[in-house]
Tab-separated table of C-alpha atoms in Angstrom:
chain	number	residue	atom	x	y	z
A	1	UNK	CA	39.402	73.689	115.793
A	2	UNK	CA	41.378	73.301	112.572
A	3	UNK	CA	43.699	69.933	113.033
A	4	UNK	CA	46.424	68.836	111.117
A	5	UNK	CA	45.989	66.846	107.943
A	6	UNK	CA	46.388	62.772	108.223
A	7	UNK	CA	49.808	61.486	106.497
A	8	UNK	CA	48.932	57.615	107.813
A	9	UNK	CA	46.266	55.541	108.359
A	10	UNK	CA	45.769	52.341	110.523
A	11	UNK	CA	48.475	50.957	113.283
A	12	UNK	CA	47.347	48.038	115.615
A	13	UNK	CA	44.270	47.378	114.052
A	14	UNK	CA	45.351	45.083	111.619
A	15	UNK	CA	46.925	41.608	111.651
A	16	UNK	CA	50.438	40.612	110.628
A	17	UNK	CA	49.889	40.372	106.726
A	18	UNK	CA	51.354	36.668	106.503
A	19	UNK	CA	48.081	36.055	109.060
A	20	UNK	CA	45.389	36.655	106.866
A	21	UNK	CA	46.621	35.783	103.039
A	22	UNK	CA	44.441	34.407	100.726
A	23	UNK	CA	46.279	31.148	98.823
A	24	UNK	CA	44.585	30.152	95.512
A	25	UNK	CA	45.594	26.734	93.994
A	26	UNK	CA	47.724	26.977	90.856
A	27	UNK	CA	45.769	27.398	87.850
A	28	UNK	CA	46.733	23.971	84.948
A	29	UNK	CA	47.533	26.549	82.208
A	30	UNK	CA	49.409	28.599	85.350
A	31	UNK	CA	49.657	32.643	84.817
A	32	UNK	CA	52.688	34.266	85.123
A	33	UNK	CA	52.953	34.340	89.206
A	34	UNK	CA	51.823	30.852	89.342
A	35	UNK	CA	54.109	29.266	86.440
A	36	UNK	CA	56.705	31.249	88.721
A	37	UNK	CA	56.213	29.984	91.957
A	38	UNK	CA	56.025	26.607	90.232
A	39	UNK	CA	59.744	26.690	89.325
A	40	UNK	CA	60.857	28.129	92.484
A	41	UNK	CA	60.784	26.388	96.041
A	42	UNK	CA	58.503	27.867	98.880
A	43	UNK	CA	57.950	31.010	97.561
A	44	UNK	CA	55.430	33.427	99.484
A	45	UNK	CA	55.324	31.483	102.504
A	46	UNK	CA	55.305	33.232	105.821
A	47	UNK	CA	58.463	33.457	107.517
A	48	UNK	CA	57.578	33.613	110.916
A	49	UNK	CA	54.587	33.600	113.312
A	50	UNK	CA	51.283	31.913	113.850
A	51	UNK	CA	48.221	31.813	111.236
A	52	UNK	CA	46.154	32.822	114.297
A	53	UNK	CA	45.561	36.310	115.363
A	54	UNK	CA	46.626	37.473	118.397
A	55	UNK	CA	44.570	37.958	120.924
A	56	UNK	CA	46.590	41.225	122.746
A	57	UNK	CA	46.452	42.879	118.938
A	58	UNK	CA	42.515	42.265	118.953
A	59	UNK	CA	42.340	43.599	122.078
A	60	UNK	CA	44.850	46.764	121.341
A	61	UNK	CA	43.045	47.321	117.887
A	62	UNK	CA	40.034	47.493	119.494
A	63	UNK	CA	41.167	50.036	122.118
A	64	UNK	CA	42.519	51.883	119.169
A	65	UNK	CA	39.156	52.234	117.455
A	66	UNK	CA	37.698	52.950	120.707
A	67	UNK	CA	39.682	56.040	120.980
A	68	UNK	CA	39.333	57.182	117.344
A	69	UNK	CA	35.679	57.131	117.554
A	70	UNK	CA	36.146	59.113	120.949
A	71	UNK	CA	37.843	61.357	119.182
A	72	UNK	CA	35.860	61.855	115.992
A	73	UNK	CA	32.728	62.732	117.687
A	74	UNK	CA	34.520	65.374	120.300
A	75	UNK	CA	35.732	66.889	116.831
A	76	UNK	CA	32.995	66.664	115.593
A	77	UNK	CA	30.961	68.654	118.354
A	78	UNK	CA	33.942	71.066	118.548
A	79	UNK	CA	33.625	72.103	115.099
A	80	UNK	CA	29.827	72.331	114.821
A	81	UNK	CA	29.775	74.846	117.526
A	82	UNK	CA	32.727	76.479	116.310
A	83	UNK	CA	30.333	76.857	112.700
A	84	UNK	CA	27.617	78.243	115.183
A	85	UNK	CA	29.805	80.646	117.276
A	86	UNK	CA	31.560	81.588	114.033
A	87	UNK	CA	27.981	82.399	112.629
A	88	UNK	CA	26.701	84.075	115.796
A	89	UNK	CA	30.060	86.497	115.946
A	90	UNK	CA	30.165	87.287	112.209
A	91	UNK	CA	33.912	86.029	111.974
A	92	UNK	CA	35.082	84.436	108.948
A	93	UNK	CA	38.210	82.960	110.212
A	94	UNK	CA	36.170	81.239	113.159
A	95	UNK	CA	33.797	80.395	110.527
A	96	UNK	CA	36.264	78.451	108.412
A	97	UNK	CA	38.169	76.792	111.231
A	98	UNK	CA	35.210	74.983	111.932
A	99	UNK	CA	34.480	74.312	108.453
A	100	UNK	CA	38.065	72.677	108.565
A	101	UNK	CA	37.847	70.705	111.249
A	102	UNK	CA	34.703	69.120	109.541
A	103	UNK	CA	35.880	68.008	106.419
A	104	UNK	CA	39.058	66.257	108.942
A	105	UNK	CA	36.359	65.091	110.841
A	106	UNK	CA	34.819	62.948	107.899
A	107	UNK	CA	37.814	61.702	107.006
A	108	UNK	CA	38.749	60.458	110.280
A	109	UNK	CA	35.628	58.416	109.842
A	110	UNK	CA	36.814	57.129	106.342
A	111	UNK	CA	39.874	55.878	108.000
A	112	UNK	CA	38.019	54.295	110.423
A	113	UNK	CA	36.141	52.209	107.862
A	114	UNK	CA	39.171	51.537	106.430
A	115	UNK	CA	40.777	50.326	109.491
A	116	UNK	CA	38.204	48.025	109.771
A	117	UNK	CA	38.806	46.655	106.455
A	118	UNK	CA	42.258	46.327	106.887
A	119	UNK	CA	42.128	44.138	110.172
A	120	UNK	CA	39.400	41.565	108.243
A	121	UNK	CA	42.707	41.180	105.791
A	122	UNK	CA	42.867	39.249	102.422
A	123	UNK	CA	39.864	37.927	101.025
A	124	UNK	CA	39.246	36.305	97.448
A	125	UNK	CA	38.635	39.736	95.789
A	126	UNK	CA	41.616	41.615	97.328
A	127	UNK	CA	43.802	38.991	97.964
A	128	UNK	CA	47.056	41.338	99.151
A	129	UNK	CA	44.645	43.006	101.748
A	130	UNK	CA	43.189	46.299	101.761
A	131	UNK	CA	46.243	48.376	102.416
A	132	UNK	CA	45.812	50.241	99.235
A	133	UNK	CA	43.210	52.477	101.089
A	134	UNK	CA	45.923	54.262	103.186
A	135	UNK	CA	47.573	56.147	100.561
A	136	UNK	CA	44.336	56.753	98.613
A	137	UNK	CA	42.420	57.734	101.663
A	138	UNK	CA	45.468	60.342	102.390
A	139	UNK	CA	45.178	61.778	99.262
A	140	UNK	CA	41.383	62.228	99.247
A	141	UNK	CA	41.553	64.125	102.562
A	142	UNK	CA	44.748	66.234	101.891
A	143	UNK	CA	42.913	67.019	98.437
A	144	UNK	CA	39.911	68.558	100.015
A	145	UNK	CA	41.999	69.776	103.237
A	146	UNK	CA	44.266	71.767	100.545
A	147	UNK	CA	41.271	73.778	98.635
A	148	UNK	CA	39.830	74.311	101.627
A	149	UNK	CA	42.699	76.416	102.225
A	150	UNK	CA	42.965	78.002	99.142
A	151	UNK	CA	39.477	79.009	99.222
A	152	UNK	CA	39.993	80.819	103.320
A	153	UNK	CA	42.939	82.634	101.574
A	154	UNK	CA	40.979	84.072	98.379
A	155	UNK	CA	38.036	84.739	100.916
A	156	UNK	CA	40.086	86.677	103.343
A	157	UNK	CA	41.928	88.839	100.517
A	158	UNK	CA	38.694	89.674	99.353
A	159	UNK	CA	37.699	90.771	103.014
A	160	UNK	CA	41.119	93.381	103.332
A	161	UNK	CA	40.339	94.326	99.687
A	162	UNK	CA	36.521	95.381	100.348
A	163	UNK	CA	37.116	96.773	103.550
A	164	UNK	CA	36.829	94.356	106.024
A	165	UNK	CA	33.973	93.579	108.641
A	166	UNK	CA	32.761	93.977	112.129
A	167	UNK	CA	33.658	90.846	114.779
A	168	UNK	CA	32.967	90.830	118.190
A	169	UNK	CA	36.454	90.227	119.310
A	170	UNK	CA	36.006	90.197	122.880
A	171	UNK	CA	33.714	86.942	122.589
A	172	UNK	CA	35.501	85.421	120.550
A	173	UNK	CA	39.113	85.463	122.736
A	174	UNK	CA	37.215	83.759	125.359
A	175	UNK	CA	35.925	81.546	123.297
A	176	UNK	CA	39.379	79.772	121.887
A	177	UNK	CA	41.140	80.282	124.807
A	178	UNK	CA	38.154	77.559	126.505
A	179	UNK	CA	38.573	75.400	123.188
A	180	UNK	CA	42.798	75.663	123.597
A	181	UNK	CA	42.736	74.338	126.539
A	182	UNK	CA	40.172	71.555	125.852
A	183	UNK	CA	42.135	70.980	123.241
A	184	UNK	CA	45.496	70.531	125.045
A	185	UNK	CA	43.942	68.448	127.311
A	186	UNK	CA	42.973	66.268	124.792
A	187	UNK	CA	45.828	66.233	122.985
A	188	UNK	CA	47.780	64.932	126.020
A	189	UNK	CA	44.923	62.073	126.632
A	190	UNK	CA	45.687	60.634	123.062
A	191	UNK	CA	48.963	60.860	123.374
A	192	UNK	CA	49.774	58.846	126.460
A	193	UNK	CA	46.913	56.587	125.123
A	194	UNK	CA	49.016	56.264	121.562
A	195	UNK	CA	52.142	55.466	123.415
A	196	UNK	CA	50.928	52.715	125.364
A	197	UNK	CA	49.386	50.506	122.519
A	198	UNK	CA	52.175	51.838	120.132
A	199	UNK	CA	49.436	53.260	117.587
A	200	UNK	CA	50.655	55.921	115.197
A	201	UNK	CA	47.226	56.801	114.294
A	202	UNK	CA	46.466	57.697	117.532
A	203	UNK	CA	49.737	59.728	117.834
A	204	UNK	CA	48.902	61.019	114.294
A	205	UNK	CA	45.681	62.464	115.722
A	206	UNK	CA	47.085	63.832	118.942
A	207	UNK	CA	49.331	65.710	116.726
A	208	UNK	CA	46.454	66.949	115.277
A	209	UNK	CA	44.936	67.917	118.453
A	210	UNK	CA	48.287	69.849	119.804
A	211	UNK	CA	48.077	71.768	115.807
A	212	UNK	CA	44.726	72.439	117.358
A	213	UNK	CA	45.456	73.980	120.371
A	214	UNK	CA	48.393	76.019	119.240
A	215	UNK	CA	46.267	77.586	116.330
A	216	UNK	CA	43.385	78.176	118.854
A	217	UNK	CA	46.238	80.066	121.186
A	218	UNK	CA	47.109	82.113	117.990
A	219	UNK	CA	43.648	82.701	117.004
A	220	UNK	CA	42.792	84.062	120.582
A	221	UNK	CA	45.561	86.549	121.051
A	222	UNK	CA	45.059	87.897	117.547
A	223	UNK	CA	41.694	88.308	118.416
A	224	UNK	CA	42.309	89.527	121.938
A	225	UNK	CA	44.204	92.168	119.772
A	226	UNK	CA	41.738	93.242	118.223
A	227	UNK	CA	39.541	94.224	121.239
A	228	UNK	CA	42.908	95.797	122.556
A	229	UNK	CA	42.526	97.816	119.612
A	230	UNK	CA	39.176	99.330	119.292
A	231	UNK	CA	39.094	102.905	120.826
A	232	UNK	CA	43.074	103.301	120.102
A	233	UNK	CA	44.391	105.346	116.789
A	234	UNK	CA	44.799	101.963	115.690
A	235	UNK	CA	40.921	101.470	115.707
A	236	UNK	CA	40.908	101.555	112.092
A	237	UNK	CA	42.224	98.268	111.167
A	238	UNK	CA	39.603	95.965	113.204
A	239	UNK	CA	37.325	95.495	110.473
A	240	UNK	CA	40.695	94.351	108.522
A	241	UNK	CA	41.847	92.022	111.358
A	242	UNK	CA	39.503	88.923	111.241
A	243	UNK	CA	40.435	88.769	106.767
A	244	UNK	CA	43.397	89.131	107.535
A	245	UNK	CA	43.834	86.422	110.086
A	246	UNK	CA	41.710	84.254	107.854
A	247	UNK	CA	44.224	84.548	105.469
A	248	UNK	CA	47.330	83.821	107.560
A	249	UNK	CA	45.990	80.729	108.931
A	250	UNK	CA	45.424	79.359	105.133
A	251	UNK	CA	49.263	80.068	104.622
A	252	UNK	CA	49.912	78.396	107.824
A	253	UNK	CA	47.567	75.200	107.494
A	254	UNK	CA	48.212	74.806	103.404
A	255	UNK	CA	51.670	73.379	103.754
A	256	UNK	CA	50.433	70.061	105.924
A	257	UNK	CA	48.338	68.666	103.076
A	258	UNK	CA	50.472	69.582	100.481
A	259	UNK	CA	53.345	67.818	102.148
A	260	UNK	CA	51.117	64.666	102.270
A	261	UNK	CA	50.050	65.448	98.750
A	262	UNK	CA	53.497	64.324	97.907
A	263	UNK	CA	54.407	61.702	100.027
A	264	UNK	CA	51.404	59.511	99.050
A	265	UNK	CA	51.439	60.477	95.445
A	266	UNK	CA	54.954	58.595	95.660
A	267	UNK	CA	53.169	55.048	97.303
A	268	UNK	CA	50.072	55.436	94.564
A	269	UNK	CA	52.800	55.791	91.919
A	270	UNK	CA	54.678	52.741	93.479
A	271	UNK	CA	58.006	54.445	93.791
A	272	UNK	CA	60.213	52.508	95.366
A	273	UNK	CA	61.507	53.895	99.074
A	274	UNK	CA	64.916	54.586	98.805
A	275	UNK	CA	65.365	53.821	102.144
A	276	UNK	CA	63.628	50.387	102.149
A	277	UNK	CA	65.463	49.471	98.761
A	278	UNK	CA	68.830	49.898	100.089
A	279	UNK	CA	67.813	48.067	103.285
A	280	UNK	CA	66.665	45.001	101.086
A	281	UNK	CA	69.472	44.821	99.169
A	282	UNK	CA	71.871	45.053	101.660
A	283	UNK	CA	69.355	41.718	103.601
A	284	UNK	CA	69.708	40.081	100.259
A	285	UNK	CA	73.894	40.544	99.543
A	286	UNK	CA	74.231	39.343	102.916
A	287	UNK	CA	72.571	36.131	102.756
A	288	UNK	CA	73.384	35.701	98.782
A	289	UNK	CA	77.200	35.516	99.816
A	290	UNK	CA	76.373	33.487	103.394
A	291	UNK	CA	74.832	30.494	101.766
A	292	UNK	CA	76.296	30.585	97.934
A	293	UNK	CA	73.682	31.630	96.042
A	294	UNK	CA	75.576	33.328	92.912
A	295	UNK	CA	73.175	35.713	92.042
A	296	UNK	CA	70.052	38.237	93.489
A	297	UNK	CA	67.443	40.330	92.764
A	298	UNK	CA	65.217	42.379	94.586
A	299	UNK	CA	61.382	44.734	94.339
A	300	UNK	CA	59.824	46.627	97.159
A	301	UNK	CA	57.240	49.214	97.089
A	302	UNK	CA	55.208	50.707	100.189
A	303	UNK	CA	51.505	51.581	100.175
A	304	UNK	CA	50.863	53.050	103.667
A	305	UNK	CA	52.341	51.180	106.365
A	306	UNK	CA	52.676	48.358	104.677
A	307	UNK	CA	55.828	47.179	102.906
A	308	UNK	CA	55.887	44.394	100.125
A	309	UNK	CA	59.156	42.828	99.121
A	310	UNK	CA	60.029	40.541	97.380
A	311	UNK	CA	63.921	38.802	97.162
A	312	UNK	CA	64.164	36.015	94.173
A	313	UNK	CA	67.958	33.973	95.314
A	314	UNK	CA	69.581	32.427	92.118
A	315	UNK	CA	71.582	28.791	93.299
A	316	UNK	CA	74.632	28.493	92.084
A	317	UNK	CA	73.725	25.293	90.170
A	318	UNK	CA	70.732	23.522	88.721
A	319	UNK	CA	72.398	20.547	90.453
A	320	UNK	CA	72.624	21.857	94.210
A	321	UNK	CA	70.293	19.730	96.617
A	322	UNK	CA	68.683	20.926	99.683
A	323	UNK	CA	65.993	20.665	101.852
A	324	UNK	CA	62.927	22.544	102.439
A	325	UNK	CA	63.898	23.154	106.133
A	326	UNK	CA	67.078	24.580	104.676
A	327	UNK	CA	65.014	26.978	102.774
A	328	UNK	CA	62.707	27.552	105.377
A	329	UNK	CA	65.835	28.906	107.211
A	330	UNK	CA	66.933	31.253	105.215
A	331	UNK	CA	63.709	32.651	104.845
A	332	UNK	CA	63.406	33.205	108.814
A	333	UNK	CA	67.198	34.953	108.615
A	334	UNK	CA	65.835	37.274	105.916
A	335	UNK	CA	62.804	37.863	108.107
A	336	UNK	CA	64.349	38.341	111.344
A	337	UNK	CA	67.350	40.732	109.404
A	338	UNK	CA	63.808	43.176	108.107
A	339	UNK	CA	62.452	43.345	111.483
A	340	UNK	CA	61.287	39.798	112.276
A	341	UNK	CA	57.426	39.351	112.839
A	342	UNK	CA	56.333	42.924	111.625
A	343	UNK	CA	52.931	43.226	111.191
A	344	UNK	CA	53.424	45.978	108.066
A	345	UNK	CA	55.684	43.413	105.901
A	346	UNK	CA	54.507	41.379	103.576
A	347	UNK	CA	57.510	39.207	102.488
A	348	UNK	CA	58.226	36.871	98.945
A	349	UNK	CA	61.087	34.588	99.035
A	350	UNK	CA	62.130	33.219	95.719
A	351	UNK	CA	64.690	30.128	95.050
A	352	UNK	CA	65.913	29.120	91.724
A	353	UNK	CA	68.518	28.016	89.264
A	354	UNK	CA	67.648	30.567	86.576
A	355	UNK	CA	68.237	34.262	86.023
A	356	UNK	CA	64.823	34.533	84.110
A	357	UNK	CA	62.982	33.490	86.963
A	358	UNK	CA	64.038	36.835	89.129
């Protein structure tokens, strides 16, 4: 069965980012992040948590992969015998749901490599973690999903437009209506499963599970129609009806990767989330005014789930004393005000006394 393009990636099966960073001394001659931090006081370090992962987070990650492998090789064996029955019944539109479903298929098992990645965190080569994969991952798959569909549309105009061709309707009705309901019932299983460990990659895939099952439901009755059809004055347009639903369900399923298309073309392009940017800022004002810093500055971006953002706090004087602890502080307010210990934030706290430094 054809299932619904992936817009995310990985949930539980990754760390909080401040877990896993990678710190590198400062250099003598100092580039421009470390001649930075070296003029500002405990910038970069983790606002809240342990340094340890946690042991339920293993355990739910692993769960998590457990269930995505489950459900890459049922999809798998779904859409090779939907190839075969597509094959056996002469039926292009059976023939390129399956064909569908297999190019989702391999990159569910991309993400899965990439979710495995993403839990080992920062090492010394990618030392902000391996988050970039989401979005480039996303793209990838809604690339291929998208002329995938474009070539099931050109391929059933060119079926109406040479006169169509002989399906065994019947056979195939019964066959989607099984796969529907297998599909349903599997849809339902991931669900419940995605709810309790609070993965959105497992309720990504449900979703595309219940796409699956209510394309399967169309698929069936159209093709049920068709063996309504035969022996009726209507008889004539069978041989038109499997193009033409080939074509319909291209128009249906193209929106879904195009629609990721742009949302990750946005985090590759490292637009900043208007949503996240006004959030920040209003974090930063808030705290700026609280404790008399006269001046701030903020930068986020988002690259899958993940969020980086970074605040730089401009004192009031070069004079002002404080105290790490004081610092420290404000650092866990800013923290707790985004969300406290979210796993998808990777937080920079700057203090200084200059403008230039933010």
């Amino acid at each position: 069965m054809a299932r619904c393009c992936r817009e995310e990636i990985v949930r539980l099966a990754t760390p909080p980012a401040w877990h896993r960073r990678y710190h590198r001394p400062a250099e003598a001659d100092g580039g421009c992040r470390s001649a930075r931090h070296a003029v500002t006081l405990g910038a970069g370090v983790p606002p809240l948590g342990s340094r340890t992962r946690s042991p339920r987070v293993s355990e739910a990650g692993a769960r998590e992969s457990r269930l995505l492998g489950a459900s890459l090789a049922v999809a798998v064996v779904v859409a090779i015998v939907t190839v075969s029955f597509g094959l056996v019944v002469g039926s292009q539109s059976i023939l390129f749901d399956g064909i569908y479903t297999i190019v989702e298929a391999a990159m569910t098992s991309l993400s899965l490599v990439a979710a495995r990645l993403i839990a080992k965190g920062a090492d010394q080569r990618f030392q902000y973690g391996y988050w970039h994969l989401e979005p480039l991952i996303a793209l990838i798959s809604s690339l291929l999903l998208t002329f995938a569909c474009l070539y099931g549309f050109l391929e059933g105009l060119n079926g109406i437009f040479t006169g169509g061709r002989p399906v065994d309707f019947d056979s195939a009705a019964i066959f989607y209506g099984v796969v529907t309901v297998f599909s349903a019932g599997f849809y339902l299983y991931l669900r419940r499963s995605g709810r309790r460990l609070g993965s959105q990659l497992l309720d990504l895939d449900a979703r595309s599970w219940l796409v699956a099952s209510i394309l399967g439901t169309a698929l069936g009755l159209g093709f049920l129609a068709g063996g309504l059809l035969a022996g009726t004055r209507w008889a004539w347009m069978v041989p038109y009806l499997d193009s033409a639903i080939l074509t319909l369900v291209s128009v249906v399923l193209i929106p879904l990767p195009l629609r990721t298309i742009l949302q990750v073309g946005r985090e590759i392009m490292q637009i900043a989330p208007e949503d996240l940017d006004e959030q920040v800022r209003s974090v930063a004002r808030e705290v700026a005014a609280r404790h008399g810093f006269r001046r701030f500055n903020t930068h986020v971006r988002r690259s899958g789930r993940q969020r980086f953002v970074e605040i730089g706090l401009v004192a009031a004087s070069q004079d002002a004393a404080t105290t790490f602890r004081t610092l420290d502080r404000i650092r866990s307010e800013i923290a707790a005000a985004l969300g406290g210990a979210n796993p998808g934030c990777w937080l920079t706290v700057d203090f200084t006394a200059e403008d230039e430094w933010i």
